[in-house]
Tab-separated table of C-alpha atoms and ligand atoms in Angstrom:
chain	number	residue	atom	x	y	z
J	1	MET	CA	17.355	-7.242	-10.666
J	2	PHE	CA	14.076	-5.154	-8.794
J	3	ALA	CA	11.066	-7.086	-9.171
J	4	THR	CA	7.559	-6.212	-7.452
J	5	ARG	CA	4.261	-7.043	-8.063
J	6	PHE	CA	0.245	-5.934	-8.254
J	7	ALA	CA	-1.483	-8.516	-6.191
J	8	PRO	CA	-5.219	-8.097	-6.741
J	9	SER	CA	-8.076	-10.331	-5.834
J	10	PRO	CA	-10.986	-10.811	-8.278
J	11	THR	CA	-13.543	-9.848	-5.482
J	12	GLY	CA	-15.090	-6.610	-7.766
J	13	ARG	CA	-14.310	-3.923	-10.751
J	14	LEU	CA	-10.765	-2.326	-9.905
J	15	HIS	CA	-11.407	1.408	-9.391
J	16	LYS	CA	-9.722	4.635	-9.003
J	17	GLY	CA	-7.277	3.439	-5.925
J	18	HIS	CA	-6.568	-0.453	-7.585
J	19	ALA	CA	-5.457	1.904	-10.804
J	20	PHE	CA	-3.245	4.049	-8.226
J	21	SER	CA	-1.878	1.596	-6.679
J	22	ALA	CA	-0.782	-0.559	-10.142
J	23	LEU	CA	0.496	2.453	-11.825
J	24	THR	CA	2.985	3.027	-8.686
J	25	ALA	CA	4.192	-0.560	-8.898
J	26	TRP	CA	4.374	-1.019	-12.549
J	27	SER	CA	6.577	2.392	-12.748
J	28	ALA	CA	8.139	2.037	-10.053
J	29	ALA	CA	9.924	-1.489	-12.327
J	30	LYS	CA	9.728	0.274	-15.589
J	31	ALA	CA	12.201	3.154	-13.574
J	32	ALA	CA	14.322	0.409	-12.388
J	33	GLY	CA	14.588	-1.187	-15.708
J	34	GLY	CA	13.424	-4.517	-13.366
J	35	ARG	CA	9.861	-7.211	-13.694
J	36	PHE	CA	6.756	-6.423	-13.176
J	37	VAL	CA	3.973	-9.433	-11.499
J	38	LEU	CA	0.959	-9.596	-11.610
J	39	ARG	CA	-0.701	-12.126	-8.974
J	40	ILE	CA	-4.076	-13.162	-8.802
J	41	GLU	CA	-5.145	-13.631	-4.716
J	42	ASP	CA	-7.969	-15.357	-5.581
J	43	ILE	CA	-8.293	-18.165	-2.426
J	44	ASP	CA	-11.359	-16.779	-0.971
J	45	ALA	CA	-13.754	-18.650	-3.332
J	46	THR	CA	-16.866	-17.239	-1.929
J	47	ARG	CA	-15.505	-14.033	-2.698
J	48	CYS	CA	-13.553	-14.260	-6.437
J	49	ARG	CA	-15.098	-14.804	-9.821
J	50	PRO	CA	-13.666	-15.727	-12.830
J	51	GLU	CA	-15.097	-12.822	-14.712
J	52	TYR	CA	-13.692	-10.291	-12.041
J	53	GLU	CA	-10.428	-11.582	-12.781
J	54	THR	CA	-10.989	-11.431	-16.657
J	55	ALA	CA	-11.925	-7.880	-16.181
J	56	ILE	CA	-8.627	-6.877	-13.811
J	57	LEU	CA	-6.504	-7.915	-16.837
J	58	GLU	CA	-9.284	-5.815	-19.759
J	59	ASP	CA	-9.302	-2.725	-16.948
J	60	LEU	CA	-5.042	-2.796	-16.496
J	61	THR	CA	-4.982	-3.539	-20.291
J	62	TRP	CA	-6.646	-0.797	-21.007
J	63	LEU	CA	-4.034	1.447	-18.116
J	64	GLY	CA	-1.327	0.979	-20.030
J	65	LEU	CA	0.216	-1.694	-18.558
J	66	ASP	CA	2.085	-5.360	-18.708
J	67	TRP	CA	3.618	-8.096	-17.122
J	68	GLU	CA	5.563	-11.309	-17.304
J	69	THR	CA	3.398	-14.410	-18.406
J	70	PRO	CA	2.057	-17.089	-17.057
J	71	VAL	CA	0.267	-15.146	-14.419
J	72	ARG	CA	-0.041	-16.687	-11.714
J	73	ARG	CA	-3.359	-17.692	-9.906
J	74	GLN	CA	-3.528	-18.832	-6.596
J	75	SER	CA	-6.173	-20.797	-6.869
J	76	ASP	CA	-4.612	-23.019	-9.019
J	77	HIS	CA	-1.631	-23.481	-6.476
J	78	LEU	CA	-3.325	-24.905	-3.129
J	79	ASP	CA	-0.721	-27.522	-3.020
J	80	ASP	CA	2.052	-24.860	-2.772
J	81	TYR	CA	0.612	-23.732	0.423
J	82	ALA	CA	-0.265	-26.785	1.984
J	83	ALA	CA	3.086	-27.819	1.970
J	84	VAL	CA	4.132	-25.131	4.236
J	85	ILE	CA	1.088	-25.544	6.262
J	86	GLU	CA	2.837	-29.075	6.801
J	87	ASN	CA	6.740	-27.743	7.454
J	88	LEU	CA	4.974	-25.372	9.901
J	89	ARG	CA	3.097	-28.470	11.368
J	90	GLY	CA	5.338	-30.821	11.463
J	91	ARG	CA	7.827	-28.165	13.518
J	92	GLY	CA	4.752	-27.441	16.099
J	93	LEU	CA	4.649	-24.006	15.270
J	94	LEU	CA	0.418	-24.265	14.328
J	95	TYR	CA	-2.487	-25.344	16.447
J	96	ARG	CA	-5.585	-26.355	15.253
J	97	CYS	CA	-8.695	-23.474	16.040
J	98	PHE	CA	-12.254	-24.487	15.962
J	99	ARG	CA	-13.845	-21.377	17.266
J	100	THR	CA	-15.850	-19.191	15.157
J	101	ARG	CA	-15.474	-15.632	15.375
J	102	LYS	CA	-17.953	-15.107	17.313
J	103	ALA	CA	-16.771	-17.457	20.159
J	104	ILE	CA	-13.269	-15.783	19.808
J	105	LEU	CA	-15.183	-12.278	20.460
J	106	ASP	CA	-16.976	-13.527	23.954
J	107	SER	CA	-14.279	-14.866	25.236
J	108	LEU	CA	-12.548	-11.578	24.953
J	109	GLY	CA	-15.151	-9.873	27.030
J	110	ASP	CA	-15.127	-6.196	27.074
J	111	ALA	CA	-10.802	-6.295	25.703
J	112	PRO	CA	-10.607	-3.274	23.749
J	113	HIS	CA	-11.395	-2.437	20.317
J	114	GLY	CA	-8.916	-4.299	18.509
J	115	ALA	CA	-8.039	-7.242	20.498
J	116	MET	CA	-9.899	-9.026	17.849
J	117	GLU	CA	-6.974	-8.421	15.562
J	118	ALA	CA	-4.983	-9.560	18.222
J	119	ALA	CA	-6.270	-12.720	19.828
J	120	ARG	CA	-4.439	-15.095	20.548
J	121	PRO	CA	-7.185	-18.169	21.631
J	122	GLY	CA	-4.428	-21.118	22.163
J	123	PRO	CA	-5.058	-24.239	21.943
J	124	HIS	CA	-7.946	-26.626	22.925
J	125	ASP	CA	-7.614	-29.225	25.454
J	126	PRO	CA	-6.000	-32.313	24.364
J	127	GLU	CA	-9.214	-34.324	24.385
J	128	GLU	CA	-11.570	-31.653	23.174
J	129	GLU	CA	-9.446	-31.372	20.168
J	130	ALA	CA	-10.069	-35.119	19.910
J	131	GLU	CA	-13.551	-34.809	20.013
J	132	LEU	CA	-14.004	-31.970	17.824
J	133	LEU	CA	-12.202	-33.687	15.430
J	134	GLN	CA	-14.112	-36.727	15.754
J	135	ARG	CA	-17.217	-35.228	14.696
J	136	GLY	CA	-15.913	-33.838	11.821
J	137	LEU	CA	-15.704	-30.281	12.367
J	138	PRO	CA	-14.177	-27.707	10.434
J	139	PHE	CA	-10.815	-26.048	11.844
J	140	ALA	CA	-8.433	-23.311	11.089
J	141	TRP	CA	-4.587	-23.496	11.536
J	142	ARG	CA	-3.340	-20.753	13.769
J	143	LEU	CA	0.930	-19.975	14.364
J	144	SER	CA	1.642	-19.800	17.789
J	145	LEU	CA	3.381	-16.880	18.851
J	146	GLU	CA	4.659	-18.115	21.935
J	147	ARG	CA	6.351	-21.745	20.059
J	148	ALA	CA	7.647	-18.753	17.086
J	149	ARG	CA	9.176	-17.230	19.583
J	150	GLN	CA	11.016	-20.092	21.114
J	151	ALA	CA	11.713	-21.757	17.738
J	152	LEU	CA	13.239	-18.131	16.903
J	153	GLY	CA	15.427	-17.435	20.216
J	154	GLU	CA	15.012	-14.389	21.890
J	155	ALA	CA	17.895	-12.307	19.914
J	156	THR	CA	16.015	-12.957	16.607
J	157	TRP	CA	12.830	-12.627	17.902
J	158	ASN	CA	13.390	-9.443	19.062
J	159	GLY	CA	15.678	-8.148	16.267
J	160	LEU	CA	12.774	-8.752	13.665
J	161	SER	CA	12.767	-5.923	11.118
J	162	PHE	CA	11.905	-4.430	7.738
J	163	ILE	CA	12.924	-1.885	5.454
J	164	GLU	CA	10.528	0.338	4.347
J	165	GLU	CA	11.007	2.848	1.196
J	166	GLY	CA	8.169	4.753	1.533
J	167	GLN	CA	5.990	5.201	4.367
J	168	GLY	CA	3.913	3.489	6.527
J	169	PRO	CA	0.506	5.747	7.689
J	170	ASP	CA	1.992	7.553	10.634
J	171	GLY	CA	5.412	8.202	8.952
J	172	GLU	CA	7.281	5.195	8.885
J	173	THR	CA	10.218	5.172	7.275
J	174	GLY	CA	13.516	3.232	7.265
J	175	ARG	CA	14.008	0.317	9.414
J	176	ILE	CA	11.205	-0.582	11.102
J	177	ALA	CA	10.985	-2.991	14.310
J	178	VAL	CA	8.725	-5.402	14.010
J	179	ARG	CA	5.949	-5.938	16.000
J	180	PRO	CA	5.479	-9.575	15.522
J	181	ASP	CA	2.845	-10.108	18.476
J	182	ALA	CA	0.439	-7.451	16.009
J	183	ALA	CA	-1.659	-9.860	14.312
J	184	GLY	CA	-1.859	-12.227	17.449
J	185	ASP	CA	-1.688	-15.847	16.471
J	186	VAL	CA	-2.887	-15.329	13.019
J	187	VAL	CA	-5.198	-17.851	10.810
J	188	LEU	CA	-2.930	-19.003	8.508
J	189	ALA	CA	-4.903	-21.606	6.918
J	190	ARG	CA	-8.694	-20.684	7.193
J	191	LYS	CA	-11.409	-23.834	7.999
J	192	ASP	CA	-12.751	-23.278	4.068
J	193	ALA	CA	-9.806	-22.467	1.953
J	194	GLY	CA	-6.622	-24.368	3.828
J	195	VAL	CA	-4.715	-21.525	3.119
J	196	ALA	CA	-4.775	-17.563	4.188
J	197	TYR	CA	-4.172	-14.209	2.856
J	198	HIS	CA	-0.629	-13.714	4.784
J	199	LEU	CA	0.821	-17.099	4.233
J	200	ALA	CA	0.082	-17.423	-0.160
J	201	VAL	CA	1.008	-13.863	-0.398
J	202	THR	CA	4.930	-14.775	1.728
J	203	HIS	CA	5.229	-17.550	0.112
J	204	ASP	CA	4.521	-16.078	-3.688
J	205	ASP	CA	6.280	-13.403	-2.950
J	206	ALA	CA	9.622	-15.516	-2.646
J	207	LEU	CA	9.107	-17.758	-5.074
J	208	GLN	CA	8.292	-15.244	-7.688
J	209	GLY	CA	11.402	-13.427	-6.584
J	210	ILE	CA	9.819	-10.615	-5.379
J	211	ASP	CA	12.041	-8.112	-3.738
J	212	HIS	CA	10.306	-4.696	-3.600
J	213	VAL	CA	6.610	-5.064	-2.390
J	214	VAL	CA	5.326	-1.703	-3.583
J	215	ARG	CA	1.499	-1.817	-2.039
J	216	GLY	CA	-1.192	0.489	-0.077
J	217	GLN	CA	-0.650	1.837	3.117
J	218	ASP	CA	-3.622	-0.494	4.448
J	219	LEU	CA	-1.044	-3.193	4.453
J	220	PHE	CA	1.362	-1.459	6.234
J	221	GLU	CA	0.336	-3.280	9.622
J	222	ALA	CA	0.418	-6.651	7.559
J	223	THR	CA	3.755	-6.512	6.769
J	224	HIS	CA	4.844	-7.260	10.704
J	225	VAL	CA	2.652	-10.468	9.991
J	226	GLN	CA	4.540	-11.312	7.197
J	227	ARG	CA	8.112	-10.609	8.045
J	228	LEU	CA	7.970	-13.173	11.120
J	229	ILE	CA	6.144	-15.536	8.385
J	230	GLN	CA	9.158	-15.312	6.136
J	231	THR	CA	11.972	-15.641	8.777
J	232	LEU	CA	10.326	-18.391	10.049
J	233	MET	CA	10.518	-20.383	6.496
J	234	GLY	CA	13.890	-19.156	6.022
J	235	TRP	CA	12.094	-16.695	2.906
J	236	PRO	CA	14.094	-13.412	1.597
J	237	ALA	CA	12.964	-10.122	3.320
J	238	PRO	CA	11.376	-7.278	0.571
J	239	ALA	CA	12.233	-4.281	1.045
J	240	TYR	CA	8.683	-2.412	1.200
J	241	ARG	CA	7.154	0.633	-0.601
J	242	HIS	CA	3.886	1.175	1.149
J	243	HIS	CA	2.133	4.133	-0.708
J	244	ARG	CA	-0.948	6.720	0.270
J	245	LEU	CA	-4.099	5.347	-0.453
J	246	LEU	CA	-6.065	7.841	-2.835
J	247	THR	CA	-9.204	9.314	-1.310
J	248	GLY	CA	-12.331	10.465	-4.047
J	249	PRO	CA	-13.770	13.840	-3.974
J	250	ASP	CA	-15.558	13.318	-0.696
J	251	GLY	CA	-11.881	12.654	1.362
J	252	ARG	CA	-12.799	8.768	1.711
J	253	ARG	CA	-10.231	6.343	0.182
J	254	TYR	CA	-11.800	4.514	-2.429
J	255	ALA	CA	-12.728	0.773	-1.452
J	256	LYS	CA	-14.720	-1.877	-3.480
J	257	ARG	CA	-17.569	-1.978	-1.067
J	258	ASP	CA	-17.918	1.814	-1.216
J	259	ARG	CA	-19.022	1.196	-4.967
J	260	SER	CA	-16.516	3.957	-5.911
J	261	VAL	CA	-16.368	4.525	-9.129
J	262	THR	CA	-14.624	1.292	-11.245
J	263	LEU	CA	-12.502	1.870	-13.896
J	264	ALA	CA	-14.940	0.483	-16.340
J	265	GLU	CA	-17.513	3.134	-15.683
J	266	LEU	CA	-14.977	6.064	-16.154
J	267	ARG	CA	-14.263	4.371	-19.215
J	268	ALA	CA	-17.745	3.666	-21.053
J	269	GLY	CA	-18.401	7.363	-19.616
J	270	GLY	CA	-15.489	8.484	-22.233
J	271	THR	CA	-12.332	8.853	-19.584
J	272	THR	CA	-9.012	7.574	-21.699
J	273	ALA	CA	-6.615	5.537	-20.304
J	274	GLU	CA	-4.375	8.847	-20.365
J	275	ALA	CA	-6.550	11.390	-18.743
J	276	LEU	CA	-6.947	9.144	-15.980
J	277	ARG	CA	-3.227	8.454	-15.676
J	278	ASN	CA	-2.608	12.396	-15.654
J	279	GLU	CA	-5.038	12.845	-12.936
J	280	LEU	CA	-3.575	10.041	-11.060
J	281	GLY	CA	-0.110	11.694	-11.165
J	282	PHE	CA	1.756	9.154	-13.781
J	283	SER	CA	2.233	11.766	-16.875
J	284	SER	CA	4.941	10.502	-18.234
J	285	VAL	CA	3.796	6.555	-18.928
J	286	GLY	CA	2.798	5.161	-21.719
I	301	LIG	N1	-4.490	-9.097	-2.325
I	301	LIG	C1	-4.434	-8.278	-1.765
I	301	LIG	C2	-5.592	-7.348	-1.876
I	301	LIG	O1	-5.979	-7.459	-2.882
I	301	LIG	C3	-3.057	-7.256	-1.703
I	301	LIG	C4	-1.575	-8.507	-0.765
I	301	LIG	C5	-0.674	-7.452	-1.526
I	301	LIG	O2	-0.350	-6.455	-2.206
I	301	LIG	O3	-0.058	-8.133	-0.393
I	301	LIG	O4	-5.837	-6.283	-0.901
């Protein structure tokens, strides 16, 4: 059965861009007579707050959406993610990384813009690692692309792909060849949280039976990394529908950091849910 999700992080109030994304996913589920799952992605304890989670439920209810219960809250399931890390680690696919972001940036020297995102700092020397461990310094677990490639074999590695039913930011659609090294030796367990976004999201999509991931084009690159993780873990491959990003009157996309007008502010200013749905192109909802 068609199953999709909306997976916000409770780091602020929802804005129109979130409403558009949530309505896109929810309408797809309704149109297919399928499931709609709401998932709270709150592994970042420094940025997430319970009051934002409450506000998300309030805003989405106001918008007219409904979802399966109970709602999965990622911070309640850190053991699940630790087990996946343990699995990958046991297969020799991860390495400890004690470096700071700044140290990695510095080591890249004059490397072109974007190199940081695809960085592959590599394992520490065994002696250095032993010493850093002994000193009790925090470390992240990174996925070794080299070892992942060996583990999967050339044919699988070169044949990784996903189905794009929507459109990537450059118009990509249909079967897309995965660039498995797009994000470098990606961090799968952060120093502070013991897990990182790509791992939690792929685990939960598999666990919750999500077979259609409907989300914004800003996450198109993430799909490349996520297909690699799914393949390494033997999880099913969902189809993807990346949707366009909503832009404000100034032509820029809505984002929390810009203090885009929030749904709560719109509501307080007298905007009705129906008016907002119409504005966003979902007039038949509700
Ligand atoms: N939690 C992510 C975010 O708020 C979305 C994850 C996803 O849709 O895959 O940006």
